[in-house]
mmCIF file with all atom_site columns, C-alpha atoms in Angstrom:
data_model
loop_
_atom_site.group_PDB
_atom_site.id
_atom_site.type_symbol
_atom_site.label_atom_id
_atom_site.label_alt_id
_atom_site.label_comp_id
_atom_site.label_asym_id
_atom_site.label_entity_id
_atom_site.label_seq_id
_atom_site.pdbx_PDB_ins_code
_atom_site.Cartn_x
_atom_site.Cartn_y
_atom_site.Cartn_z
_atom_site.occupancy
_atom_site.B_iso_or_equiv
_atom_site.pdbx_formal_charge
_atom_site.auth_seq_id
_atom_site.auth_comp_id
_atom_site.auth_asym_id
_atom_site.auth_atom_id
_atom_site.pdbx_PDB_model_num
ATOM 1   C CA . MET P 1 1   ? 13.428  -12.328 7.867   1.00 69.00 ? 1   MET P CA 1
ATOM 2   C CA . SER P 1 2   ? 15.949  -9.957  9.280   1.00 85.00 ? 2   SER P CA 1
ATOM 3   C CA . ARG P 1 3   ? 14.871  -6.418  10.134  1.00 93.00 ? 3   ARG P CA 1
ATOM 4   C CA . LEU P 1 4   ? 15.876  -4.000  7.371   1.00 96.00 ? 4   LEU P CA 1
ATOM 5   C CA . HIS P 1 5   ? 17.514  -0.703  8.050   1.00 95.00 ? 5   HIS P CA 1
ATOM 6   C CA . LEU P 1 6   ? 15.393  2.453   7.442   1.00 96.00 ? 6   LEU P CA 1
ATOM 7   C CA . PRO P 1 7   ? 17.392  4.365   4.797   1.00 96.00 ? 7   PRO P CA 1
ATOM 8   C CA . ALA P 1 8   ? 17.878  8.054   4.707   1.00 97.00 ? 8   ALA P CA 1
ATOM 9   C CA . PRO P 1 9   ? 14.816  9.897   3.178   1.00 97.00 ? 9   PRO P CA 1
ATOM 10  C CA . LEU P 1 10  ? 14.873  10.953  -0.397  1.00 97.00 ? 10  LEU P CA 1
ATOM 11  C CA . PRO P 1 11  ? 14.187  14.545  -1.250  1.00 97.00 ? 11  PRO P CA 1
ATOM 12  C CA . LEU P 1 12  ? 10.566  15.344  -1.944  1.00 96.00 ? 12  LEU P CA 1
ATOM 13  C CA . LEU P 1 13  ? 9.462   15.719  -5.536  1.00 93.00 ? 13  LEU P CA 1
ATOM 14  C CA . ALA P 1 14  ? 6.213   17.516  -4.552  1.00 94.00 ? 14  ALA P CA 1
ATOM 15  C CA . PRO P 1 15  ? 4.331   18.530  -1.378  1.00 96.00 ? 15  PRO P CA 1
ATOM 16  C CA . LEU P 1 16  ? 2.695   15.658  0.374   1.00 97.00 ? 16  LEU P CA 1
ATOM 17  C CA . ARG P 1 17  ? -1.081  15.493  0.569   1.00 98.00 ? 17  ARG P CA 1
ATOM 18  C CA . GLU P 1 18  ? -2.658  15.679  4.046   1.00 98.00 ? 18  GLU P CA 1
ATOM 19  C CA . PRO P 1 19  ? -5.615  13.544  5.202   1.00 98.00 ? 19  PRO P CA 1
ATOM 20  C CA . VAL P 1 20  ? -9.024  15.104  4.949   1.00 97.00 ? 20  VAL P CA 1
ATOM 21  C CA . PRO P 1 21  ? -10.999 13.936  8.052   1.00 97.00 ? 21  PRO P CA 1
ATOM 22  C CA . ASP P 1 22  ? -14.322 13.647  6.180   1.00 97.00 ? 22  ASP P CA 1
ATOM 23  C CA . ARG P 1 23  ? -12.618 11.231  3.757   1.00 98.00 ? 23  ARG P CA 1
ATOM 24  C CA . CYS P 1 24  ? -11.165 8.847   6.326   1.00 98.00 ? 24  CYS P CA 1
ATOM 25  C CA . ALA P 1 25  ? -12.671 6.481   8.781   1.00 98.00 ? 25  ALA P CA 1
ATOM 26  C CA . ILE P 1 26  ? -11.501 4.069   11.482  1.00 98.00 ? 26  ILE P CA 1
ATOM 27  C CA . THR P 1 27  ? -13.893 1.378   12.628  1.00 98.00 ? 27  THR P CA 1
ATOM 28  C CA . TYR P 1 28  ? -13.293 -0.993  15.533  1.00 97.00 ? 28  TYR P CA 1
ATOM 29  C CA . LEU P 1 29  ? -15.191 -4.205  15.111  1.00 97.00 ? 29  LEU P CA 1
ATOM 30  C CA . PRO P 1 30  ? -15.871 -7.259  17.308  1.00 96.00 ? 30  PRO P CA 1
ATOM 31  C CA . ARG P 1 31  ? -13.143 -9.858  18.023  1.00 95.00 ? 31  ARG P CA 1
ATOM 32  C CA . HIS P 1 32  ? -10.308 -7.221  17.858  1.00 96.00 ? 32  HIS P CA 1
ATOM 33  C CA . ARG P 1 33  ? -10.966 -6.461  14.192  1.00 97.00 ? 33  ARG P CA 1
ATOM 34  C CA . LEU P 1 34  ? -10.204 -3.193  12.608  1.00 97.00 ? 34  LEU P CA 1
ATOM 35  C CA . ARG P 1 35  ? -11.206 -1.485  9.325   1.00 98.00 ? 35  ARG P CA 1
ATOM 36  C CA . ILE P 1 36  ? -9.685  1.675   7.840   1.00 98.00 ? 36  ILE P CA 1
ATOM 37  C CA . THR P 1 37  ? -11.259 3.349   4.825   1.00 98.00 ? 37  THR P CA 1
ATOM 38  C CA . ILE P 1 38  ? -9.926  6.312   2.746   1.00 98.00 ? 38  ILE P CA 1
ATOM 39  C CA . ASP P 1 39  ? -11.740 8.029   -0.063  1.00 98.00 ? 39  ASP P CA 1
ATOM 40  C CA . HIS P 1 40  ? -8.828  9.725   -1.697  1.00 98.00 ? 40  HIS P CA 1
ATOM 41  C CA . GLU P 1 41  ? -9.082  13.080  -3.459  1.00 97.00 ? 41  GLU P CA 1
ATOM 42  C CA . PRO P 1 42  ? -9.127  12.427  -7.237  1.00 97.00 ? 42  PRO P CA 1
ATOM 43  C CA . LEU P 1 43  ? -5.788  11.745  -8.943  1.00 98.00 ? 43  LEU P CA 1
ATOM 44  C CA . ALA P 1 44  ? -5.565  14.314  -11.730 1.00 97.00 ? 44  ALA P CA 1
ATOM 45  C CA . GLY P 1 45  ? -3.950  13.146  -14.906 1.00 96.00 ? 45  GLY P CA 1
ATOM 46  C CA . ILE P 1 46  ? -4.087  9.463   -13.895 1.00 97.00 ? 46  ILE P CA 1
ATOM 47  C CA . THR P 1 47  ? -6.060  6.627   -15.595 1.00 97.00 ? 47  THR P CA 1
ATOM 48  C CA . PRO P 1 48  ? -6.911  3.208   -14.244 1.00 97.00 ? 48  PRO P CA 1
ATOM 49  C CA . GLU P 1 49  ? -4.688  1.680   -16.979 1.00 96.00 ? 49  GLU P CA 1
ATOM 50  C CA . MET P 1 50  ? -1.798  3.687   -15.626 1.00 97.00 ? 50  MET P CA 1
ATOM 51  C CA . LEU P 1 51  ? -2.410  2.348   -12.108 1.00 98.00 ? 51  LEU P CA 1
ATOM 52  C CA . LEU P 1 52  ? -2.602  -1.210  -13.301 1.00 97.00 ? 52  LEU P CA 1
ATOM 53  C CA . TRP P 1 53  ? 0.743   -0.774  -15.122 1.00 97.00 ? 53  TRP P CA 1
ATOM 54  C CA . TRP P 1 54  ? 2.261   0.789   -11.953 1.00 97.00 ? 54  TRP P CA 1
ATOM 55  C CA . PHE P 1 55  ? 1.500   -2.242  -9.783  1.00 97.00 ? 55  PHE P CA 1
ATOM 56  C CA . GLN P 1 56  ? 2.550   -4.670  -12.464 1.00 96.00 ? 56  GLN P CA 1
ATOM 57  C CA . HIS P 1 57  ? 5.974   -2.910  -12.797 1.00 96.00 ? 57  HIS P CA 1
ATOM 58  C CA . ILE P 1 58  ? 6.506   -1.618  -9.282  1.00 96.00 ? 58  ILE P CA 1
ATOM 59  C CA . GLY P 1 59  ? 9.717   -3.643  -9.019  1.00 96.00 ? 59  GLY P CA 1
ATOM 60  C CA . GLY P 1 60  ? 11.684  -1.526  -11.427 1.00 94.00 ? 60  GLY P CA 1
ATOM 61  C CA . THR P 1 61  ? 13.767  1.639   -11.108 1.00 96.00 ? 61  THR P CA 1
ATOM 62  C CA . MET P 1 62  ? 13.234  5.174   -12.246 1.00 96.00 ? 62  MET P CA 1
ATOM 63  C CA . THR P 1 63  ? 14.988  8.453   -12.563 1.00 95.00 ? 63  THR P CA 1
ATOM 64  C CA . TYR P 1 64  ? 14.148  10.569  -9.547  1.00 95.00 ? 64  TYR P CA 1
ATOM 65  C CA . LEU P 1 65  ? 15.499  14.187  -9.277  1.00 94.00 ? 65  LEU P CA 1
ATOM 66  C CA . GLY P 1 66  ? 18.552  13.077  -11.240 1.00 93.00 ? 66  GLY P CA 1
ATOM 67  C CA . ASP P 1 67  ? 19.261  9.799   -9.439  1.00 95.00 ? 67  ASP P CA 1
ATOM 68  C CA . THR P 1 68  ? 18.218  6.300   -10.227 1.00 97.00 ? 68  THR P CA 1
ATOM 69  C CA . VAL P 1 69  ? 16.078  4.807   -7.444  1.00 97.00 ? 69  VAL P CA 1
ATOM 70  C CA . THR P 1 70  ? 13.647  1.935   -7.027  1.00 98.00 ? 70  THR P CA 1
ATOM 71  C CA . ARG P 1 71  ? 10.113  2.883   -7.935  1.00 98.00 ? 71  ARG P CA 1
ATOM 72  C CA . TYR P 1 72  ? 9.024   1.622   -4.471  1.00 98.00 ? 72  TYR P CA 1
ATOM 73  C CA . ARG P 1 73  ? 11.334  4.208   -2.667  1.00 98.00 ? 73  ARG P CA 1
ATOM 74  C CA . ALA P 1 74  ? 10.155  6.970   -4.984  1.00 97.00 ? 74  ALA P CA 1
ATOM 75  C CA . TRP P 1 75  ? 6.530   6.156   -4.143  1.00 98.00 ? 75  TRP P CA 1
ATOM 76  C CA . HIS P 1 76  ? 7.126   7.300   -0.575  1.00 98.00 ? 76  HIS P CA 1
ATOM 77  C CA . PRO P 1 77  ? 10.519  8.926   -0.205  1.00 98.00 ? 77  PRO P CA 1
ATOM 78  C CA . PHE P 1 78  ? 10.333  8.894   3.630   1.00 98.00 ? 78  PHE P CA 1
ATOM 79  C CA . ASP P 1 79  ? 8.637   5.687   4.708   1.00 98.00 ? 79  ASP P CA 1
ATOM 80  C CA . HIS P 1 80  ? 9.282   3.007   2.110   1.00 98.00 ? 80  HIS P CA 1
ATOM 81  C CA . ILE P 1 81  ? 12.204  0.622   2.673   1.00 98.00 ? 81  ILE P CA 1
ATOM 82  C CA . HIS P 1 82  ? 11.913  -2.375  0.348   1.00 98.00 ? 82  HIS P CA 1
ATOM 83  C CA . TRP P 1 83  ? 9.591   -4.221  -2.020  1.00 98.00 ? 83  TRP P CA 1
ATOM 84  C CA . GLU P 1 84  ? 10.215  -7.592  -3.658  1.00 97.00 ? 84  GLU P CA 1
ATOM 85  C CA . LEU P 1 85  ? 8.329   -10.193 -5.616  1.00 98.00 ? 85  LEU P CA 1
ATOM 86  C CA . ASP P 1 86  ? 8.389   -12.988 -3.107  1.00 97.00 ? 86  ASP P CA 1
ATOM 87  C CA . ARG P 1 87  ? 6.609   -15.335 -5.492  1.00 97.00 ? 87  ARG P CA 1
ATOM 88  C CA . GLU P 1 88  ? 5.640   -14.900 -9.188  1.00 97.00 ? 88  GLU P CA 1
ATOM 89  C CA . ALA P 1 89  ? 2.082   -15.210 -10.357 1.00 97.00 ? 89  ALA P CA 1
ATOM 90  C CA . PRO P 1 90  ? 1.182   -18.649 -11.845 1.00 96.00 ? 90  PRO P CA 1
ATOM 91  C CA . GLY P 1 91  ? 1.615   -17.234 -15.327 1.00 92.00 ? 91  GLY P CA 1
ATOM 92  C CA . GLY P 1 92  ? 4.929   -15.514 -14.316 1.00 94.00 ? 92  GLY P CA 1
ATOM 93  C CA . GLY P 1 93  ? 5.677   -12.033 -13.184 1.00 93.00 ? 93  GLY P CA 1
ATOM 94  C CA . VAL P 1 94  ? 3.403   -9.732  -11.177 1.00 96.00 ? 94  VAL P CA 1
ATOM 95  C CA . GLY P 1 95  ? -0.263  -10.725 -11.334 1.00 96.00 ? 95  GLY P CA 1
ATOM 96  C CA . GLU P 1 96  ? -3.024  -12.546 -9.447  1.00 97.00 ? 96  GLU P CA 1
ATOM 97  C CA . GLY P 1 97  ? -1.471  -15.286 -7.280  1.00 97.00 ? 97  GLY P CA 1
ATOM 98  C CA . ALA P 1 98  ? 1.902   -13.423 -6.859  1.00 98.00 ? 98  ALA P CA 1
ATOM 99  C CA . ARG P 1 99  ? 3.182   -12.595 -3.402  1.00 98.00 ? 99  ARG P CA 1
ATOM 100 C CA . PHE P 1 100 ? 4.576   -9.138  -2.501  1.00 98.00 ? 100 PHE P CA 1
ATOM 101 C CA . ARG P 1 101 ? 7.015   -8.556  0.326   1.00 98.00 ? 101 ARG P CA 1
ATOM 102 C CA . ILE P 1 102 ? 6.499   -5.019  1.624   1.00 98.00 ? 102 ILE P CA 1
ATOM 103 C CA . VAL P 1 103 ? 8.742   -3.298  4.137   1.00 98.00 ? 103 VAL P CA 1
ATOM 104 C CA . GLU P 1 104 ? 8.059   0.247   5.424   1.00 98.00 ? 104 GLU P CA 1
ATOM 105 C CA . ALA P 1 105 ? 8.024   2.356   8.592   1.00 98.00 ? 105 ALA P CA 1
ATOM 106 C CA . LEU P 1 106 ? 4.945   4.491   8.827   1.00 98.00 ? 106 LEU P CA 1
ATOM 107 C CA . GLY P 1 107 ? 5.936   8.112   9.528   1.00 98.00 ? 107 GLY P CA 1
ATOM 108 C CA . ARG P 1 108 ? 9.591   6.888   9.795   1.00 98.00 ? 108 ARG P CA 1
ATOM 109 C CA . ASP P 1 109 ? 8.595   5.673   13.202  1.00 97.00 ? 109 ASP P CA 1
ATOM 110 C CA . GLU P 1 110 ? 10.288  2.347   14.144  1.00 95.00 ? 110 GLU P CA 1
ATOM 111 C CA . ARG P 1 111 ? 7.288   1.492   16.345  1.00 96.00 ? 111 ARG P CA 1
ATOM 112 C CA . TYR P 1 112 ? 5.304   1.286   13.084  1.00 98.00 ? 112 TYR P CA 1
ATOM 113 C CA . TYR P 1 113 ? 7.599   -0.925  11.180  1.00 97.00 ? 113 TYR P CA 1
ATOM 114 C CA . ILE P 1 114 ? 5.903   -3.351  8.804   1.00 96.00 ? 114 ILE P CA 1
ATOM 115 C CA . ASP P 1 115 ? 7.486   -6.360  7.006   1.00 97.00 ? 115 ASP P CA 1
ATOM 116 C CA . THR P 1 116 ? 4.791   -8.475  5.441   1.00 96.00 ? 116 THR P CA 1
ATOM 117 C CA . VAL P 1 117 ? 4.319   -10.950 2.595   1.00 97.00 ? 117 VAL P CA 1
ATOM 118 C CA . ASP P 1 118 ? 0.827   -10.784 1.110   1.00 98.00 ? 118 ASP P CA 1
ATOM 119 C CA . THR P 1 119 ? -0.823  -12.597 -1.823  1.00 98.00 ? 119 THR P CA 1
ATOM 120 C CA . VAL P 1 120 ? -2.294  -10.634 -4.721  1.00 98.00 ? 120 VAL P CA 1
ATOM 121 C CA . GLU P 1 121 ? -5.802  -11.997 -5.021  1.00 98.00 ? 121 GLU P CA 1
ATOM 122 C CA . LYS P 1 122 ? -6.910  -9.360  -7.530  1.00 98.00 ? 122 LYS P CA 1
ATOM 123 C CA . LEU P 1 123 ? -5.027  -7.086  -9.958  1.00 98.00 ? 123 LEU P CA 1
ATOM 124 C CA . ASP P 1 124 ? -6.855  -5.547  -12.919 1.00 97.00 ? 124 ASP P CA 1
ATOM 125 C CA . ALA P 1 125 ? -7.887  -2.155  -14.261 1.00 95.00 ? 125 ALA P CA 1
ATOM 126 C CA . THR P 1 126 ? -10.379 -1.707  -11.309 1.00 98.00 ? 126 THR P CA 1
ATOM 127 C CA . GLY P 1 127 ? -7.897  -2.253  -8.466  1.00 98.00 ? 127 GLY P CA 1
ATOM 128 C CA . ILE P 1 128 ? -5.579  -4.460  -6.483  1.00 98.00 ? 128 ILE P CA 1
ATOM 129 C CA . ARG P 1 129 ? -6.323  -6.696  -3.405  1.00 98.00 ? 129 ARG P CA 1
ATOM 130 C CA . LEU P 1 130 ? -3.586  -7.960  -1.137  1.00 98.00 ? 130 LEU P CA 1
ATOM 131 C CA . VAL P 1 131 ? -4.526  -10.729 1.379   1.00 98.00 ? 131 VAL P CA 1
ATOM 132 C CA . LEU P 1 132 ? -2.866  -12.668 4.202   1.00 97.00 ? 132 LEU P CA 1
ATOM 133 C CA . ARG P 1 133 ? -4.521  -15.990 5.235   1.00 96.00 ? 133 ARG P CA 1
ATOM 134 C CA . VAL P 1 134 ? -3.917  -18.278 8.179   1.00 94.00 ? 134 VAL P CA 1
ATOM 135 C CA . LEU P 1 135 ? -5.190  -21.857 7.793   1.00 93.00 ? 135 LEU P CA 1
ATOM 136 C CA . GLY P 1 136 ? -7.337  -20.610 4.925   1.00 93.00 ? 136 GLY P CA 1
ATOM 137 C CA . ALA P 1 137 ? -8.969  -17.757 6.887   1.00 93.00 ? 137 ALA P CA 1
ATOM 138 C CA . GLN P 1 138 ? -8.371  -14.171 5.773   1.00 95.00 ? 138 GLN P CA 1
ATOM 139 C CA . VAL P 1 139 ? -6.801  -12.239 8.693   1.00 97.00 ? 139 VAL P CA 1
ATOM 140 C CA . PHE P 1 140 ? -5.598  -9.226  6.694   1.00 97.00 ? 140 PHE P CA 1
ATOM 141 C CA . GLN P 1 141 ? -6.804  -7.508  3.472   1.00 98.00 ? 141 GLN P CA 1
ATOM 142 C CA . LEU P 1 142 ? -5.882  -4.317  1.759   1.00 98.00 ? 142 LEU P CA 1
ATOM 143 C CA . GLU P 1 143 ? -7.902  -3.327  -1.273  1.00 98.00 ? 143 GLU P CA 1
ATOM 144 C CA . HIS P 1 144 ? -7.329  -0.282  -3.482  1.00 98.00 ? 144 HIS P CA 1
ATOM 145 C CA . THR P 1 145 ? -10.180 0.348   -5.987  1.00 98.00 ? 145 THR P CA 1
ATOM 146 C CA . TRP P 1 146 ? -9.943  2.672   -9.009  1.00 97.00 ? 146 TRP P CA 1
ATOM 147 C CA . SER P 1 147 ? -12.586 4.153   -11.275 1.00 97.00 ? 147 SER P CA 1
ATOM 148 C CA . ARG P 1 148 ? -12.350 6.639   -14.133 1.00 95.00 ? 148 ARG P CA 1
ATOM 149 C CA . ALA P 1 149 ? -13.447 10.222  -13.439 1.00 92.00 ? 149 ALA P CA 1
ATOM 150 C CA . ALA P 1 150 ? -13.258 13.463  -15.576 1.00 89.00 ? 150 ALA P CA 1
ATOM 151 C CA . ASP P 1 151 ? -9.528  13.835  -16.349 1.00 90.00 ? 151 ASP P CA 1
ATOM 152 C CA . ALA P 1 152 ? -8.780  11.901  -13.166 1.00 96.00 ? 152 ALA P CA 1
ATOM 153 C CA . THR P 1 153 ? -9.109  8.648   -11.320 1.00 98.00 ? 153 THR P CA 1
ATOM 154 C CA . HIS P 1 154 ? -11.232 8.085   -8.210  1.00 97.00 ? 154 HIS P CA 1
ATOM 155 C CA . TYR P 1 155 ? -9.133  5.952   -5.731  1.00 98.00 ? 155 TYR P CA 1
ATOM 156 C CA . THR P 1 156 ? -10.375 4.342   -2.522  1.00 98.00 ? 156 THR P CA 1
ATOM 157 C CA . SER P 1 157 ? -8.417  2.276   -0.014  1.00 98.00 ? 157 SER P CA 1
ATOM 158 C CA . VAL P 1 158 ? -9.888  -0.250  2.535   1.00 98.00 ? 158 VAL P CA 1
ATOM 159 C CA . MET P 1 159 ? -7.737  -2.112  5.099   1.00 98.00 ? 159 MET P CA 1
ATOM 160 C CA . ASP P 1 160 ? -9.216  -4.886  7.162   1.00 98.00 ? 160 ASP P CA 1
ATOM 161 C CA . VAL P 1 161 ? -7.081  -6.276  10.044  1.00 98.00 ? 161 VAL P CA 1
ATOM 162 C CA . GLY P 1 162 ? -8.384  -9.466  11.664  1.00 97.00 ? 162 GLY P CA 1
ATOM 163 C CA . GLY P 1 163 ? -10.449 -12.445 10.651  1.00 96.00 ? 163 GLY P CA 1
ATOM 164 C CA . ARG P 1 164 ? -14.221 -12.740 10.901  1.00 95.00 ? 164 ARG P CA 1
ATOM 165 C CA . ALA P 1 165 ? -14.439 -16.288 12.267  1.00 94.00 ? 165 ALA P CA 1
ATOM 166 C CA . ALA P 1 166 ? -14.703 -16.745 16.046  1.00 95.00 ? 166 ALA P CA 1
ATOM 167 C CA . TRP P 1 167 ? -11.540 -18.965 16.144  1.00 96.00 ? 167 TRP P CA 1
ATOM 168 C CA . THR P 1 168 ? -9.413  -16.203 14.647  1.00 96.00 ? 168 THR P CA 1
ATOM 169 C CA . ALA P 1 169 ? -10.020 -13.919 17.752  1.00 96.00 ? 169 ALA P CA 1
ATOM 170 C CA . PRO P 1 170 ? -6.648  -14.874 19.318  1.00 96.00 ? 170 PRO P CA 1
ATOM 171 C CA . ILE P 1 171 ? -4.873  -14.204 15.998  1.00 96.00 ? 171 ILE P CA 1
ATOM 172 C CA . ASN P 1 172 ? -6.632  -10.890 15.741  1.00 96.00 ? 172 ASN P CA 1
ATOM 173 C CA . ARG P 1 173 ? -5.568  -9.984  19.241  1.00 96.00 ? 173 ARG P CA 1
ATOM 174 C CA . HIS P 1 174 ? -1.993  -10.865 18.418  1.00 95.00 ? 174 HIS P CA 1
ATOM 175 C CA . LEU P 1 175 ? -2.145  -8.721  15.285  1.00 95.00 ? 175 LEU P CA 1
ATOM 176 C CA . ARG P 1 176 ? -3.415  -5.722  17.199  1.00 95.00 ? 176 ARG P CA 1
ATOM 177 C CA . ARG P 1 177 ? -0.956  -6.094  20.048  1.00 94.00 ? 177 ARG P CA 1
ATOM 178 C CA . ARG P 1 178 ? 2.271   -7.098  18.131  1.00 93.00 ? 178 ARG P CA 1
ATOM 179 C CA . VAL P 1 179 ? 1.885   -6.336  14.423  1.00 94.00 ? 179 VAL P CA 1
ATOM 180 C CA . PHE P 1 180 ? -0.528  -3.582  13.599  1.00 95.00 ? 180 PHE P CA 1
ATOM 181 C CA . VAL P 1 181 ? -0.263  -2.002  17.013  1.00 96.00 ? 181 VAL P CA 1
ATOM 182 C CA . PRO P 1 182 ? -2.451  0.809   18.435  1.00 95.00 ? 182 PRO P CA 1
ATOM 183 C CA . GLY P 1 183 ? -1.443  4.120   16.904  1.00 95.00 ? 183 GLY P CA 1
ATOM 184 C CA . MET P 1 184 ? -0.756  2.655   13.496  1.00 97.00 ? 184 MET P CA 1
ATOM 185 C CA . GLU P 1 185 ? -4.249  3.375   12.357  1.00 97.00 ? 185 GLU P CA 1
ATOM 186 C CA . ARG P 1 186 ? -3.742  7.084   11.969  1.00 97.00 ? 186 ARG P CA 1
ATOM 187 C CA . ALA P 1 187 ? -0.075  6.650   10.902  1.00 98.00 ? 187 ALA P CA 1
ATOM 188 C CA . TRP P 1 188 ? -1.253  4.422   8.086   1.00 98.00 ? 188 TRP P CA 1
ATOM 189 C CA . ILE P 1 189 ? -3.947  6.907   6.965   1.00 98.00 ? 189 ILE P CA 1
ATOM 190 C CA . THR P 1 190 ? -1.366  9.692   6.721   1.00 98.00 ? 190 THR P CA 1
ATOM 191 C CA . HIS P 1 191 ? 1.113   7.443   4.976   1.00 98.00 ? 191 HIS P CA 1
ATOM 192 C CA . ASN P 1 192 ? -1.420  6.099   2.402   1.00 98.00 ? 192 ASN P CA 1
ATOM 193 C CA . VAL P 1 193 ? -2.793  9.511   1.628   1.00 98.00 ? 193 VAL P CA 1
ATOM 194 C CA . GLU P 1 194 ? 0.735   10.781  1.014   1.00 98.00 ? 194 GLU P CA 1
ATOM 195 C CA . GLU P 1 195 ? 1.862   7.850   -1.241  1.00 98.00 ? 195 GLU P CA 1
ATOM 196 C CA . VAL P 1 196 ? -1.359  7.828   -3.325  1.00 98.00 ? 196 VAL P CA 1
ATOM 197 C CA . GLY P 1 197 ? -1.103  11.606  -3.790  1.00 98.00 ? 197 GLY P CA 1
ATOM 198 C CA . LEU P 1 198 ? 2.482   11.327  -5.006  1.00 98.00 ? 198 LEU P CA 1
ATOM 199 C CA . LEU P 1 199 ? 1.289   9.055   -7.891  1.00 98.00 ? 199 LEU P CA 1
ATOM 200 C CA . GLU P 1 200 ? 0.094   12.282  -9.578  1.00 97.00 ? 200 GLU P CA 1
ATOM 201 C CA . HIS P 1 201 ? 3.764   13.397  -9.789  1.00 97.00 ? 201 HIS P CA 1
ATOM 202 C CA . ILE P 1 202 ? 5.761   10.181  -10.454 1.00 97.00 ? 202 ILE P CA 1
ATOM 203 C CA . LEU P 1 203 ? 3.474   8.019   -12.524 1.00 97.00 ? 203 LEU P CA 1
ATOM 204 C CA . PRO P 1 204 ? 2.546   10.170  -15.587 1.00 96.00 ? 204 PRO P CA 1
ATOM 205 C CA . PRO P 1 205 ? 6.126   10.726  -16.862 1.00 95.00 ? 205 PRO P CA 1
ATOM 206 C CA . LEU P 1 206 ? 7.089   7.184   -16.109 1.00 96.00 ? 206 LEU P CA 1
ATOM 207 C CA . TYR P 1 207 ? 4.109   5.766   -17.882 1.00 96.00 ? 207 TYR P CA 1
ATOM 208 C CA . ALA P 1 208 ? 4.748   8.076   -20.866 1.00 94.00 ? 208 ALA P CA 1
ATOM 209 C CA . GLN P 1 209 ? 8.237   6.601   -21.158 1.00 90.00 ? 209 GLN P CA 1
ATOM 210 C CA . HIS P 1 210 ? 6.699   3.139   -21.118 1.00 85.00 ? 210 HIS P CA 1
ATOM 211 C CA . VAL P 1 211 ? 4.172   3.977   -23.870 1.00 80.00 ? 211 VAL P CA 1
ATOM 212 C CA . SER P 1 212 ? 6.791   5.682   -26.099 1.00 73.00 ? 212 SER P CA 1
ATOM 213 C CA . SER P 1 213 ? 9.138   2.728   -25.733 1.00 67.00 ? 213 SER P CA 1
ATOM 214 C CA . ASP P 1 214 ? 6.564   0.192   -26.971 1.00 56.00 ? 214 ASP P CA 1
#
């Protein structure tokens, strides 16, 4: 896949959240493995059903400060480049078994450019799990989990880079040297905290349109 150009940033709809150190953790594990966890501050005015709808319809467009943009660009106006449905779910559309192509540059830093195709192994009202496997072994997983809270949703993110099996150690080393390079850990934390926080501002009106159109 050819490298995609980083577009000019969109104007901000709302201030970006900042990481809270006590809510974030980076753990370095044996065989070049890495785990990043974020316990996000609650998303006010968001429900698990809204988040499920968002990921099922992330490929559409929306009105954003008077312009029509892709929902993926609106989700992070600075870092997001492109999203596409690389493969539909077995039942069609976006669902478990689908594959997402995700292209972004964390912090608008070209050193932290990501272009990946991951399989959706879970997508329901409790969360989404994206996985990359090599010869059947999981070498990457990103799981977002949601639960209902008082007038809000509790949202956690866990990223695992690297496989557990001994034979995946060379793959893990390659991932950490060439793909998810040193420094991307903290850049991804900032990026993910920002994009999750922006859902408070972009998702409720978009979802309200969806409900009223049904």
